[in-house]
CSV table of C-alpha atoms and ligand atoms in Angstrom, one decimal:
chain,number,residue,atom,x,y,z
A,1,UNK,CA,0.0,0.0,0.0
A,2,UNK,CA,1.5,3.7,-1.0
A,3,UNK,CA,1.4,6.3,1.5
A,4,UNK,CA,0.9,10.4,0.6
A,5,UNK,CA,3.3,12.8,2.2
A,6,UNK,CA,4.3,16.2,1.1
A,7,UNK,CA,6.3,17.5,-1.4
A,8,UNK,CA,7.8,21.1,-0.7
A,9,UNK,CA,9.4,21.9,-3.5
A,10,UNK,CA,6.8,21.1,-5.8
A,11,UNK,CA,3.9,21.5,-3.5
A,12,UNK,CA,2.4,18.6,-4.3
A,13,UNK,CA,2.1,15.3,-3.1
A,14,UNK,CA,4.5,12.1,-3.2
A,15,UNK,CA,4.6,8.7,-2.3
A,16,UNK,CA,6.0,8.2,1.2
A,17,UNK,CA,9.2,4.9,0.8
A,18,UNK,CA,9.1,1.9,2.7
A,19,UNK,CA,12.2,3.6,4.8
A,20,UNK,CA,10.5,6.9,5.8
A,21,UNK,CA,7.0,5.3,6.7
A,22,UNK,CA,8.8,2.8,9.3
A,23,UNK,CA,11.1,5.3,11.1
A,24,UNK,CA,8.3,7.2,11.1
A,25,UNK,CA,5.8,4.6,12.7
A,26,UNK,CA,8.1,3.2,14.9
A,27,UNK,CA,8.7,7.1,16.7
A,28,UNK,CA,4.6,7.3,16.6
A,29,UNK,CA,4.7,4.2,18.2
A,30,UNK,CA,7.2,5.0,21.0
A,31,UNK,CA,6.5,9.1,21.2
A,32,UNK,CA,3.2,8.7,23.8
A,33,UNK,CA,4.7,5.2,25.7
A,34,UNK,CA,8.4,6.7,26.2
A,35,UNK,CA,9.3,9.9,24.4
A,36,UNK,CA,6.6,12.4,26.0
A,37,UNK,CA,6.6,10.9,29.0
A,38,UNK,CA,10.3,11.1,29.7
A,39,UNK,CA,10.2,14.8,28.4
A,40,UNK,CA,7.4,15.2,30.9
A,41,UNK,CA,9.6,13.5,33.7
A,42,UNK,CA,12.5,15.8,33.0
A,43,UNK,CA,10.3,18.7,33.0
A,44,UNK,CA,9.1,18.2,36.3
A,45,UNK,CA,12.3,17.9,37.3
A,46,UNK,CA,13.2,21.5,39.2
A,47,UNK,CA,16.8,21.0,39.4
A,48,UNK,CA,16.7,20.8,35.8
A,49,UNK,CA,14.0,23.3,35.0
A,50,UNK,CA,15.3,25.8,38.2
A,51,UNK,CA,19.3,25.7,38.0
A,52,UNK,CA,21.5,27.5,35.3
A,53,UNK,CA,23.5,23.4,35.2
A,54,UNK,CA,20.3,21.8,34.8
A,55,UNK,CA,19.1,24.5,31.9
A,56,UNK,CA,22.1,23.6,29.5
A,57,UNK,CA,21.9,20.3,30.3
A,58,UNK,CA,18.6,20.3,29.1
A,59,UNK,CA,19.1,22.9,26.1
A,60,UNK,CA,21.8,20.2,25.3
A,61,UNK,CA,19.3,17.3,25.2
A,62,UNK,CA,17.0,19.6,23.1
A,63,UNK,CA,19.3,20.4,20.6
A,64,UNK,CA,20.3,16.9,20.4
A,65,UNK,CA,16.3,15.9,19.5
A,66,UNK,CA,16.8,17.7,16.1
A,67,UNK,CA,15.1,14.9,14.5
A,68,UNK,CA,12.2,15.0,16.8
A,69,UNK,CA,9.2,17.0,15.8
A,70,UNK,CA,9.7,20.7,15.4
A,71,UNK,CA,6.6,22.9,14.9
A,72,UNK,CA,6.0,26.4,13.2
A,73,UNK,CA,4.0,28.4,15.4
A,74,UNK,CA,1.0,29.8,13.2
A,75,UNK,CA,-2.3,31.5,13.4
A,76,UNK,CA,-6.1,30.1,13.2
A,77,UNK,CA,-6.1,31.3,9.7
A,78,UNK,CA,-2.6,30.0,8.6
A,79,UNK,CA,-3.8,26.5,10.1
A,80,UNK,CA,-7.1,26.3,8.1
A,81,UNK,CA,-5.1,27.6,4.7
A,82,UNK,CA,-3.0,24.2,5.3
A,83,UNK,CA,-6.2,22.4,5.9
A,84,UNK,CA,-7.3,23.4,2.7
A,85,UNK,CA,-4.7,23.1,0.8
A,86,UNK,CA,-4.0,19.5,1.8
A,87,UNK,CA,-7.7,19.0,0.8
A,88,UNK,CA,-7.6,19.7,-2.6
A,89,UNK,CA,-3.7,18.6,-3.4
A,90,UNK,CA,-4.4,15.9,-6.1
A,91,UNK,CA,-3.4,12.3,-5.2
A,92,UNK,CA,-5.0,9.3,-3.3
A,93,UNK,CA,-8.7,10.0,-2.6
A,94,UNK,CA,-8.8,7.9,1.2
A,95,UNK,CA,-9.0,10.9,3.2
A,96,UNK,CA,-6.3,13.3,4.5
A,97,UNK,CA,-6.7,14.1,8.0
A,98,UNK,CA,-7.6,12.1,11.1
A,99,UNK,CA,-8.3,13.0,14.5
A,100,UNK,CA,-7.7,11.8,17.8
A,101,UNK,CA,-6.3,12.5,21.6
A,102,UNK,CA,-3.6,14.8,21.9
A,103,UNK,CA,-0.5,12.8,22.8
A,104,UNK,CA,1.0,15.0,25.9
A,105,UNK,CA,-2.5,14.9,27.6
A,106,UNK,CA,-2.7,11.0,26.7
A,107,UNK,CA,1.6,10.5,28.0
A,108,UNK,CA,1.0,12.4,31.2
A,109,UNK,CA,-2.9,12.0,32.4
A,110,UNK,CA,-2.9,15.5,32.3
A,111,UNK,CA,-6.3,16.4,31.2
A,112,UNK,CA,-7.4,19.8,29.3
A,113,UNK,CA,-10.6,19.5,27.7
A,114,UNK,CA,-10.7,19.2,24.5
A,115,UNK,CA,-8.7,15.6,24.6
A,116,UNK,CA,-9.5,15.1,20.6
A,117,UNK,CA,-7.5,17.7,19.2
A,118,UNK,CA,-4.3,16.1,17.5
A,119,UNK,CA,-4.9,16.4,13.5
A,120,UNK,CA,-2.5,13.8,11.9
A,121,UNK,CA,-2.6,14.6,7.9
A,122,UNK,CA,-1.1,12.1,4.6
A,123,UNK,CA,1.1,9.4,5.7
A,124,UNK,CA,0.9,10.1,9.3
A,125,UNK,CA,-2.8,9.8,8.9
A,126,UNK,CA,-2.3,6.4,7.7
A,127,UNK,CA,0.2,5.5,10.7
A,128,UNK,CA,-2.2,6.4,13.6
A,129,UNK,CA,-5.1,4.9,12.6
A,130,UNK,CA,-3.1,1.7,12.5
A,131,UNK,CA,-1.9,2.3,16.1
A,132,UNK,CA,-5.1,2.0,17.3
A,133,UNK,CA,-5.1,5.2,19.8
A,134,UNK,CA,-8.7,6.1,19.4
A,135,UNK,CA,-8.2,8.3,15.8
A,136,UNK,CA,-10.9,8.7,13.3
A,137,UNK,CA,-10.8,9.6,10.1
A,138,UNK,CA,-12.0,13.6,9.8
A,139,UNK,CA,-13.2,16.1,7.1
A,140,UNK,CA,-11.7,18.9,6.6
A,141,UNK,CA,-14.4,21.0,7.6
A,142,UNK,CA,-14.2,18.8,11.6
A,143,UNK,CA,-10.8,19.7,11.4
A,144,UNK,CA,-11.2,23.3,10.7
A,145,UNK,CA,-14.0,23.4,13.4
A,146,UNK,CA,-11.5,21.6,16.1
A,147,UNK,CA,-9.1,24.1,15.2
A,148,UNK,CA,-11.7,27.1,15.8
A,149,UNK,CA,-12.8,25.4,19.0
A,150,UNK,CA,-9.0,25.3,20.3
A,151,UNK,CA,-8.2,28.7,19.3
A,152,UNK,CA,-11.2,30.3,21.4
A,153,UNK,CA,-9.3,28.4,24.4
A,154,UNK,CA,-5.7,30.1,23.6
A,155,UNK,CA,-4.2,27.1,22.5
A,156,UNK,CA,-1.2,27.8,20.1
A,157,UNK,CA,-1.7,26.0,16.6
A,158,UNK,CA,1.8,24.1,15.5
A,159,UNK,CA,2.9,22.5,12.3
A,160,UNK,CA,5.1,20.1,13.3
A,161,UNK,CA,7.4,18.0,10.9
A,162,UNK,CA,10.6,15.6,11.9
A,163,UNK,CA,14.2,15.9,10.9
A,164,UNK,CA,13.6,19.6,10.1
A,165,UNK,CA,12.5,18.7,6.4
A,166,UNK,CA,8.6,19.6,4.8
A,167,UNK,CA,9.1,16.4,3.5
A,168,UNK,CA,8.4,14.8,6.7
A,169,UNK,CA,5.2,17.4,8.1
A,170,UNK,CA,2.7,15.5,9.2
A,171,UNK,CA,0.8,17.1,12.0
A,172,UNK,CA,-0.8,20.3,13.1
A,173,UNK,CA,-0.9,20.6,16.9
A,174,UNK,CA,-3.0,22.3,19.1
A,175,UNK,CA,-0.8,23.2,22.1
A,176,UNK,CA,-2.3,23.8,25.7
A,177,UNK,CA,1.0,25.4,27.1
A,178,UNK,CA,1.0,23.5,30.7
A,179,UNK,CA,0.4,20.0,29.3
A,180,UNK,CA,1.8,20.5,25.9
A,181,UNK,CA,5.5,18.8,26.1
A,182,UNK,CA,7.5,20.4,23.0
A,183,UNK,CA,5.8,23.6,24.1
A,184,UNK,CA,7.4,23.7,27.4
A,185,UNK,CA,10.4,22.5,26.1
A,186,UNK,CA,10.5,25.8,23.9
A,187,UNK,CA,9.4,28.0,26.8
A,188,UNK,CA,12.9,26.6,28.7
A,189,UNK,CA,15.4,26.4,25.9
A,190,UNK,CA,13.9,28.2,22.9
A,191,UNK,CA,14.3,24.7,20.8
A,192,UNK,CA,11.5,22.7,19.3
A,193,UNK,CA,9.3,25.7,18.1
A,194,UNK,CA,9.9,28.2,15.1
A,195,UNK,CA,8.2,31.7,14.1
A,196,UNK,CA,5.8,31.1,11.9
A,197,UNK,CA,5.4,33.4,8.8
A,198,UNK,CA,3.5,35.9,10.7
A,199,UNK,CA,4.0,38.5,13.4
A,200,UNK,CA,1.9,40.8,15.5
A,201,UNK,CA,2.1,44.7,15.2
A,202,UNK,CA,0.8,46.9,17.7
A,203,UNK,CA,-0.3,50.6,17.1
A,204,UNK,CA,0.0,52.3,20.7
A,205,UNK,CA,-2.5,55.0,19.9
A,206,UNK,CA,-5.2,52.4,19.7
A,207,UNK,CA,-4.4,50.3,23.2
A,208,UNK,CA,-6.7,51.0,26.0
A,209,UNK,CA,-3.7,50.4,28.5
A,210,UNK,CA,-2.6,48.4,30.7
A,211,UNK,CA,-5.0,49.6,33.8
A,212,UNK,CA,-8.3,49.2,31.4
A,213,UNK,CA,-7.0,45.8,29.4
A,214,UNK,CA,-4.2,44.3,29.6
A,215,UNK,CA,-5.4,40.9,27.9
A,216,UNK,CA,-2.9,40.7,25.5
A,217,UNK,CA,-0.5,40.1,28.3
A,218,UNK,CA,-2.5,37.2,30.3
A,219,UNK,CA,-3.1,35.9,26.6
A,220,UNK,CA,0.4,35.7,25.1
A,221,UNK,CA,2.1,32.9,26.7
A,222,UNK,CA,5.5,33.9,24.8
A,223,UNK,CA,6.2,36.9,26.7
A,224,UNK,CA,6.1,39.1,23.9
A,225,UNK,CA,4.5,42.3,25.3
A,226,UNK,CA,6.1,45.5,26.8
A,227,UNK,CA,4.6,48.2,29.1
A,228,UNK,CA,5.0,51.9,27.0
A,229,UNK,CA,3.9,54.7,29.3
A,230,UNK,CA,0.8,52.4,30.5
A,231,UNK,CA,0.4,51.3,27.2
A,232,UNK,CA,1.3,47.7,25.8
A,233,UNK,CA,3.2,46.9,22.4
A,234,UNK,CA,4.6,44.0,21.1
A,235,UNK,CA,8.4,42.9,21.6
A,236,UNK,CA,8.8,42.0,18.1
A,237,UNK,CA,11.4,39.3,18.7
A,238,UNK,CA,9.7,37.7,20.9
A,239,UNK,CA,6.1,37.2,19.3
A,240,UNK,CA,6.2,33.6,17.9
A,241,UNK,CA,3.3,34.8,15.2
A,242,UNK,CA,0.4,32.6,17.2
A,243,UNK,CA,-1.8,35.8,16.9
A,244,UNK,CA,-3.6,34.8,19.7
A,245,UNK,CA,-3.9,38.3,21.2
A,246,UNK,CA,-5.3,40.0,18.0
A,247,UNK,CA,-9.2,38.7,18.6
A,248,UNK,CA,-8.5,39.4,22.9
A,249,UNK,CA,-7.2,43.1,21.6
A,250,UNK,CA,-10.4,45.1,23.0
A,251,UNK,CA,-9.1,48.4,21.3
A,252,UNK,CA,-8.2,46.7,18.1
A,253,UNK,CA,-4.8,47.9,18.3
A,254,UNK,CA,-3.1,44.6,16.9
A,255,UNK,CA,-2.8,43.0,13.3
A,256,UNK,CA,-0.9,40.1,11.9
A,257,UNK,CA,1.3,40.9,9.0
A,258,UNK,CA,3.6,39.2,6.9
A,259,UNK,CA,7.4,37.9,8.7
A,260,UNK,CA,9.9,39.5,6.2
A,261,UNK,CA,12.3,37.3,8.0
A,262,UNK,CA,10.2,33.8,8.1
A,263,UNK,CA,13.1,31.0,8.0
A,264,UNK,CA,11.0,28.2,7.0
A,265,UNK,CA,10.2,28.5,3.7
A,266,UNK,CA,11.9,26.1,2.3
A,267,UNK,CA,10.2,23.3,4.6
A,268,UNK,CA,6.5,25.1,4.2
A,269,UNK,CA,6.2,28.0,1.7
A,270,UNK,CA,4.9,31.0,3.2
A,271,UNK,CA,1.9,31.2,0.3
A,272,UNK,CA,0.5,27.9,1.3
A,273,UNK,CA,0.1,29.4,4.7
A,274,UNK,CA,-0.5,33.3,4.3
A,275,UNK,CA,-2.5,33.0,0.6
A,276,UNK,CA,-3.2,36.7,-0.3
A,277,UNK,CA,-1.4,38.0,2.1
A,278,UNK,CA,1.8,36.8,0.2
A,279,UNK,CA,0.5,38.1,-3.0
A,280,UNK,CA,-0.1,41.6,-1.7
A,281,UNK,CA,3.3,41.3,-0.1
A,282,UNK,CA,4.8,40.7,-2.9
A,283,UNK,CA,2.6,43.6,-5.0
B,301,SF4,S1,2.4,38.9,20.7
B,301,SF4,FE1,0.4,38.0,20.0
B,301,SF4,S2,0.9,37.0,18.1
B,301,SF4,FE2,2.9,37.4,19.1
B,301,SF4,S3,3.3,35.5,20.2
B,301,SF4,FE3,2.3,36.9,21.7
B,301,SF4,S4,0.1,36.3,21.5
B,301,SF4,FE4,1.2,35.5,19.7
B,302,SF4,S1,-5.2,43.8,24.5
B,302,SF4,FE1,-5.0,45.6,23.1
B,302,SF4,S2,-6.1,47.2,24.1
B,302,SF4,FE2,-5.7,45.6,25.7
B,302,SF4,S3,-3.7,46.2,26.6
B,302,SF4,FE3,-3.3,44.8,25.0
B,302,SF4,S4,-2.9,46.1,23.1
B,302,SF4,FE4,-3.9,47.4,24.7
Protein backbone atom coordinates (compact mmCIF):
# COMPACT_ATOMS: atom_id res chain seq x y z
CA UNK A 1 0.00 0.00 0.00
CA UNK A 2 1.49 3.67 -0.96
CA UNK A 3 1.44 6.29 1.49
CA UNK A 4 0.91 10.36 0.59
CA UNK A 5 3.32 12.77 2.17
CA UNK A 6 4.31 16.16 1.08
CA UNK A 7 6.26 17.54 -1.44
CA UNK A 8 7.78 21.06 -0.69
CA UNK A 9 9.39 21.91 -3.51
CA UNK A 10 6.82 21.14 -5.84
CA UNK A 11 3.86 21.45 -3.46
CA UNK A 12 2.44 18.58 -4.33
CA UNK A 13 2.06 15.27 -3.13
CA UNK A 14 4.51 12.12 -3.16
CA UNK A 15 4.64 8.73 -2.28
CA UNK A 16 5.96 8.17 1.22
CA UNK A 17 9.18 4.91 0.77
CA UNK A 18 9.14 1.91 2.69
CA UNK A 19 12.23 3.65 4.84
CA UNK A 20 10.47 6.90 5.75
CA UNK A 21 7.04 5.29 6.72
CA UNK A 22 8.79 2.83 9.30
CA UNK A 23 11.05 5.31 11.06
CA UNK A 24 8.34 7.18 11.10
CA UNK A 25 5.77 4.63 12.68
CA UNK A 26 8.06 3.24 14.88
CA UNK A 27 8.71 7.08 16.72
CA UNK A 28 4.60 7.34 16.62
CA UNK A 29 4.70 4.20 18.20
CA UNK A 30 7.15 4.99 20.95
CA UNK A 31 6.48 9.05 21.17
CA UNK A 32 3.17 8.71 23.77
CA UNK A 33 4.67 5.23 25.73
CA UNK A 34 8.37 6.74 26.16
CA UNK A 35 9.34 9.89 24.39
CA UNK A 36 6.57 12.39 26.04
CA UNK A 37 6.61 10.94 29.02
CA UNK A 38 10.29 11.07 29.70
CA UNK A 39 10.23 14.84 28.44
CA UNK A 40 7.38 15.16 30.92
CA UNK A 41 9.58 13.46 33.69
CA UNK A 42 12.54 15.79 33.01
CA UNK A 43 10.29 18.75 32.99
CA UNK A 44 9.13 18.23 36.25
CA UNK A 45 12.25 17.93 37.32
CA UNK A 46 13.21 21.53 39.24
CA UNK A 47 16.81 21.00 39.41
CA UNK A 48 16.67 20.77 35.81
CA UNK A 49 14.04 23.31 35.01
CA UNK A 50 15.30 25.79 38.21
CA UNK A 51 19.34 25.72 37.98
CA UNK A 52 21.54 27.54 35.33
CA UNK A 53 23.53 23.36 35.16
CA UNK A 54 20.33 21.78 34.76
CA UNK A 55 19.06 24.47 31.93
CA UNK A 56 22.10 23.59 29.46
CA UNK A 57 21.88 20.25 30.26
CA UNK A 58 18.55 20.31 29.12
CA UNK A 59 19.13 22.94 26.15
CA UNK A 60 21.78 20.22 25.28
CA UNK A 61 19.35 17.26 25.24
CA UNK A 62 16.95 19.63 23.10
CA UNK A 63 19.33 20.42 20.61
CA UNK A 64 20.34 16.85 20.36
CA UNK A 65 16.26 15.90 19.46
CA UNK A 66 16.76 17.68 16.13
CA UNK A 67 15.10 14.90 14.48
CA UNK A 68 12.21 15.02 16.78
CA UNK A 69 9.16 16.99 15.84
CA UNK A 70 9.68 20.71 15.43
CA UNK A 71 6.63 22.88 14.95
CA UNK A 72 6.03 26.42 13.19
CA UNK A 73 3.97 28.39 15.37
CA UNK A 74 0.98 29.80 13.18
CA UNK A 75 -2.30 31.49 13.36
CA UNK A 76 -6.09 30.13 13.20
CA UNK A 77 -6.15 31.34 9.65
CA UNK A 78 -2.63 29.99 8.58
CA UNK A 79 -3.76 26.47 10.11
CA UNK A 80 -7.13 26.29 8.11
CA UNK A 81 -5.06 27.58 4.72
CA UNK A 82 -3.04 24.21 5.30
CA UNK A 83 -6.17 22.39 5.91
CA UNK A 84 -7.25 23.44 2.74
CA UNK A 85 -4.70 23.13 0.80
CA UNK A 86 -4.03 19.54 1.79
CA UNK A 87 -7.70 18.98 0.84
CA UNK A 88 -7.63 19.68 -2.63
CA UNK A 89 -3.71 18.55 -3.39
CA UNK A 90 -4.38 15.88 -6.07
CA UNK A 91 -3.44 12.26 -5.22
CA UNK A 92 -5.02 9.29 -3.33
CA UNK A 93 -8.70 10.02 -2.60
CA UNK A 94 -8.84 7.88 1.21
CA UNK A 95 -9.03 10.89 3.16
CA UNK A 96 -6.33 13.34 4.48
CA UNK A 97 -6.71 14.11 7.96
CA UNK A 98 -7.59 12.08 11.13
CA UNK A 99 -8.29 13.00 14.45
CA UNK A 100 -7.66 11.77 17.82
CA UNK A 101 -6.31 12.51 21.61
CA UNK A 102 -3.63 14.84 21.89
CA UNK A 103 -0.54 12.84 22.84
CA UNK A 104 0.99 14.99 25.86
CA UNK A 105 -2.49 14.87 27.61
CA UNK A 106 -2.74 11.02 26.72
CA UNK A 107 1.57 10.51 27.97
CA UNK A 108 1.00 12.42 31.24
CA UNK A 109 -2.89 11.99 32.43
CA UNK A 110 -2.93 15.54 32.25
CA UNK A 111 -6.30 16.40 31.19
CA UNK A 112 -7.43 19.81 29.33
CA UNK A 113 -10.64 19.52 27.67
CA UNK A 114 -10.71 19.23 24.50
CA UNK A 115 -8.75 15.62 24.57
CA UNK A 116 -9.48 15.11 20.62
CA UNK A 117 -7.51 17.70 19.22
CA UNK A 118 -4.31 16.05 17.47
CA UNK A 119 -4.89 16.37 13.51
CA UNK A 120 -2.54 13.82 11.89
CA UNK A 121 -2.55 14.55 7.85
CA UNK A 122 -1.15 12.11 4.59
CA UNK A 123 1.14 9.43 5.72
CA UNK A 124 0.95 10.10 9.26
CA UNK A 125 -2.81 9.81 8.90
CA UNK A 126 -2.32 6.35 7.74
CA UNK A 127 0.20 5.45 10.70
CA UNK A 128 -2.20 6.44 13.62
CA UNK A 129 -5.12 4.94 12.63
CA UNK A 130 -3.14 1.68 12.47
CA UNK A 131 -1.93 2.34 16.10
CA UNK A 132 -5.11 1.97 17.28
CA UNK A 133 -5.12 5.24 19.84
CA UNK A 134 -8.70 6.10 19.35
CA UNK A 135 -8.21 8.28 15.82
CA UNK A 136 -10.88 8.67 13.33
CA UNK A 137 -10.78 9.56 10.11
CA UNK A 138 -11.98 13.64 9.80
CA UNK A 139 -13.16 16.06 7.13
CA UNK A 140 -11.75 18.91 6.64
CA UNK A 141 -14.42 21.02 7.63
CA UNK A 142 -14.22 18.77 11.62
CA UNK A 143 -10.75 19.66 11.40
CA UNK A 144 -11.23 23.26 10.73
CA UNK A 145 -14.01 23.35 13.42
CA UNK A 146 -11.54 21.60 16.07
CA UNK A 147 -9.14 24.10 15.18
CA UNK A 148 -11.73 27.14 15.79
CA UNK A 149 -12.78 25.36 18.99
CA UNK A 150 -9.00 25.33 20.34
CA UNK A 151 -8.23 28.67 19.30
CA UNK A 152 -11.20 30.32 21.44
CA UNK A 153 -9.32 28.38 24.41
CA UNK A 154 -5.69 30.08 23.64
CA UNK A 155 -4.24 27.05 22.46
CA UNK A 156 -1.21 27.78 20.14
CA UNK A 157 -1.66 26.05 16.58
CA UNK A 158 1.83 24.11 15.50
CA UNK A 159 2.94 22.55 12.34
CA UNK A 160 5.05 20.13 13.27
CA UNK A 161 7.44 18.03 10.88
CA UNK A 162 10.56 15.55 11.85
CA UNK A 163 14.21 15.87 10.92
CA UNK A 164 13.61 19.58 10.05
CA UNK A 165 12.50 18.69 6.43
CA UNK A 166 8.64 19.63 4.84
CA UNK A 167 9.05 16.36 3.49
CA UNK A 168 8.38 14.75 6.71
CA UNK A 169 5.18 17.41 8.05
CA UNK A 170 2.69 15.51 9.25
CA UNK A 171 0.77 17.07 11.98
CA UNK A 172 -0.80 20.34 13.11
CA UNK A 173 -0.90 20.63 16.87
CA UNK A 174 -3.05 22.35 19.08
CA UNK A 175 -0.77 23.23 22.13
CA UNK A 176 -2.33 23.83 25.68
CA UNK A 177 1.00 25.36 27.15
CA UNK A 178 0.99 23.54 30.66
CA UNK A 179 0.38 20.05 29.25
CA UNK A 180 1.85 20.51 25.85
CA UNK A 181 5.54 18.78 26.09
CA UNK A 182 7.50 20.40 23.04
CA UNK A 183 5.81 23.56 24.08
CA UNK A 184 7.36 23.72 27.43
CA UNK A 185 10.37 22.51 26.06
CA UNK A 186 10.52 25.79 23.87
CA UNK A 187 9.43 27.96 26.77
CA UNK A 188 12.90 26.56 28.74
CA UNK A 189 15.43 26.43 25.87
CA UNK A 190 13.92 28.16 22.86
CA UNK A 191 14.30 24.74 20.84
CA UNK A 192 11.54 22.70 19.33
CA UNK A 193 9.30 25.71 18.15
CA UNK A 194 9.92 28.17 15.11
CA UNK A 195 8.21 31.68 14.06
CA UNK A 196 5.82 31.13 11.85
CA UNK A 197 5.40 33.37 8.83
CA UNK A 198 3.50 35.90 10.70
CA UNK A 199 4.05 38.54 13.40
CA UNK A 200 1.94 40.79 15.51
CA UNK A 201 2.14 44.65 15.25
CA UNK A 202 0.83 46.88 17.67
CA UNK A 203 -0.31 50.59 17.12
CA UNK A 204 -0.01 52.34 20.68
CA UNK A 205 -2.51 55.05 19.92
CA UNK A 206 -5.21 52.40 19.65
CA UNK A 207 -4.43 50.33 23.23
CA UNK A 208 -6.71 51.01 25.98
CA UNK A 209 -3.67 50.39 28.54
CA UNK A 210 -2.58 48.37 30.74
CA UNK A 211 -5.04 49.57 33.76
CA UNK A 212 -8.26 49.24 31.41
CA UNK A 213 -7.02 45.75 29.45
CA UNK A 214 -4.22 44.29 29.64
CA UNK A 215 -5.42 40.85 27.95
CA UNK A 216 -2.89 40.67 25.52
CA UNK A 217 -0.51 40.15 28.32
CA UNK A 218 -2.49 37.24 30.31
CA UNK A 219 -3.14 35.88 26.64
CA UNK A 220 0.44 35.65 25.15
CA UNK A 221 2.07 32.90 26.74
CA UNK A 222 5.52 33.90 24.77
CA UNK A 223 6.19 36.92 26.67
CA UNK A 224 6.08 39.07 23.93
CA UNK A 225 4.49 42.31 25.26
CA UNK A 226 6.06 45.54 26.83
CA UNK A 227 4.61 48.22 29.09
CA UNK A 228 5.04 51.88 26.98
CA UNK A 229 3.88 54.72 29.30
CA UNK A 230 0.85 52.41 30.46
CA UNK A 231 0.42 51.31 27.19
CA UNK A 232 1.25 47.70 25.84
CA UNK A 233 3.21 46.95 22.35
CA UNK A 234 4.59 44.02 21.11
CA UNK A 235 8.39 42.86 21.63
CA UNK A 236 8.82 42.03 18.11
CA UNK A 237 11.43 39.33 18.69
CA UNK A 238 9.67 37.74 20.89
CA UNK A 239 6.10 37.17 19.26
CA UNK A 240 6.17 33.56 17.91
CA UNK A 241 3.32 34.76 15.23
CA UNK A 242 0.35 32.65 17.22
CA UNK A 243 -1.81 35.80 16.85
CA UNK A 244 -3.62 34.76 19.72
CA UNK A 245 -3.88 38.31 21.22
CA UNK A 246 -5.27 40.00 18.00
CA UNK A 247 -9.19 38.65 18.64
CA UNK A 248 -8.50 39.44 22.87
CA UNK A 249 -7.16 43.11 21.60
CA UNK A 250 -10.41 45.08 22.99
CA UNK A 251 -9.14 48.36 21.30
CA UNK A 252 -8.25 46.68 18.15
CA UNK A 253 -4.80 47.89 18.32
CA UNK A 254 -3.12 44.61 16.89
CA UNK A 255 -2.80 43.02 13.29
CA UNK A 256 -0.92 40.06 11.92
CA UNK A 257 1.27 40.86 8.97
CA UNK A 258 3.63 39.16 6.85
CA UNK A 259 7.38 37.91 8.72
CA UNK A 260 9.94 39.51 6.18
CA UNK A 261 12.29 37.26 8.04
CA UNK A 262 10.16 33.76 8.13
CA UNK A 263 13.07 30.99 7.97
CA UNK A 264 10.97 28.21 6.99
CA UNK A 265 10.20 28.52 3.73
CA UNK A 266 11.86 26.08 2.25
CA UNK A 267 10.17 23.29 4.57
CA UNK A 268 6.54 25.09 4.20
CA UNK A 269 6.22 27.99 1.69
CA UNK A 270 4.92 30.99 3.17
CA UNK A 271 1.86 31.22 0.27
CA UNK A 272 0.47 27.86 1.30
CA UNK A 273 0.08 29.40 4.73
CA UNK A 274 -0.45 33.29 4.28
CA UNK A 275 -2.46 33.00 0.61
CA UNK A 276 -3.24 36.67 -0.32
CA UNK A 277 -1.37 38.05 2.12
CA UNK A 278 1.76 36.80 0.17
CA UNK A 279 0.52 38.08 -2.96
CA UNK A 280 -0.11 41.57 -1.72
CA UNK A 281 3.27 41.32 -0.07
CA UNK A 282 4.81 40.75 -2.90
CA UNK A 283 2.55 43.59 -4.96
S1 LIG B 1 2.40 38.93 20.67
FE1 LIG B 1 0.44 38.03 20.03
S2 LIG B 1 0.92 37.00 18.08
FE2 LIG B 1 2.88 37.41 19.11
S3 LIG B 1 3.34 35.54 20.23
FE3 LIG B 1 2.26 36.92 21.66
S4 LIG B 1 0.09 36.35 21.47
FE4 LIG B 1 1.16 35.45 19.72
S1 LIG C 1 -5.21 43.80 24.49
FE1 LIG C 1 -5.05 45.55 23.09
S2 LIG C 1 -6.08 47.23 24.14
FE2 LIG C 1 -5.70 45.64 25.67
S3 LIG C 1 -3.72 46.23 26.61
FE3 LIG C 1 -3.25 44.81 24.96
S4 LIG C 1 -2.87 46.11 23.14
FE4 LIG C 1 -3.90 47.39 24.70
Amino acid sequence: MSHAGFNPEKQKLRDIGFFHYLVHWLYSYLEPKIILKLTDYLLEKKWLTNTRWGKKLMLQIARASKDLPHGIVITLEAAERVVDFLDQLEGPDDGRFALGPCLCQLATCKWEEPLIKDIQFLYAKDIFMSLKLGYKMASAGEVKEILRKCNALGYIHALEMCRQSGRWVFCICNCEPRVCAPTRVFMLTGEMMWKGPEICQSDLKKCMGVEKCGKCIERCIFDANRKVNGRIEVKLEKCMGCGLCVPTCIGRARKMVFRHDYAHGHQVPAGILLGEMVKNHAG
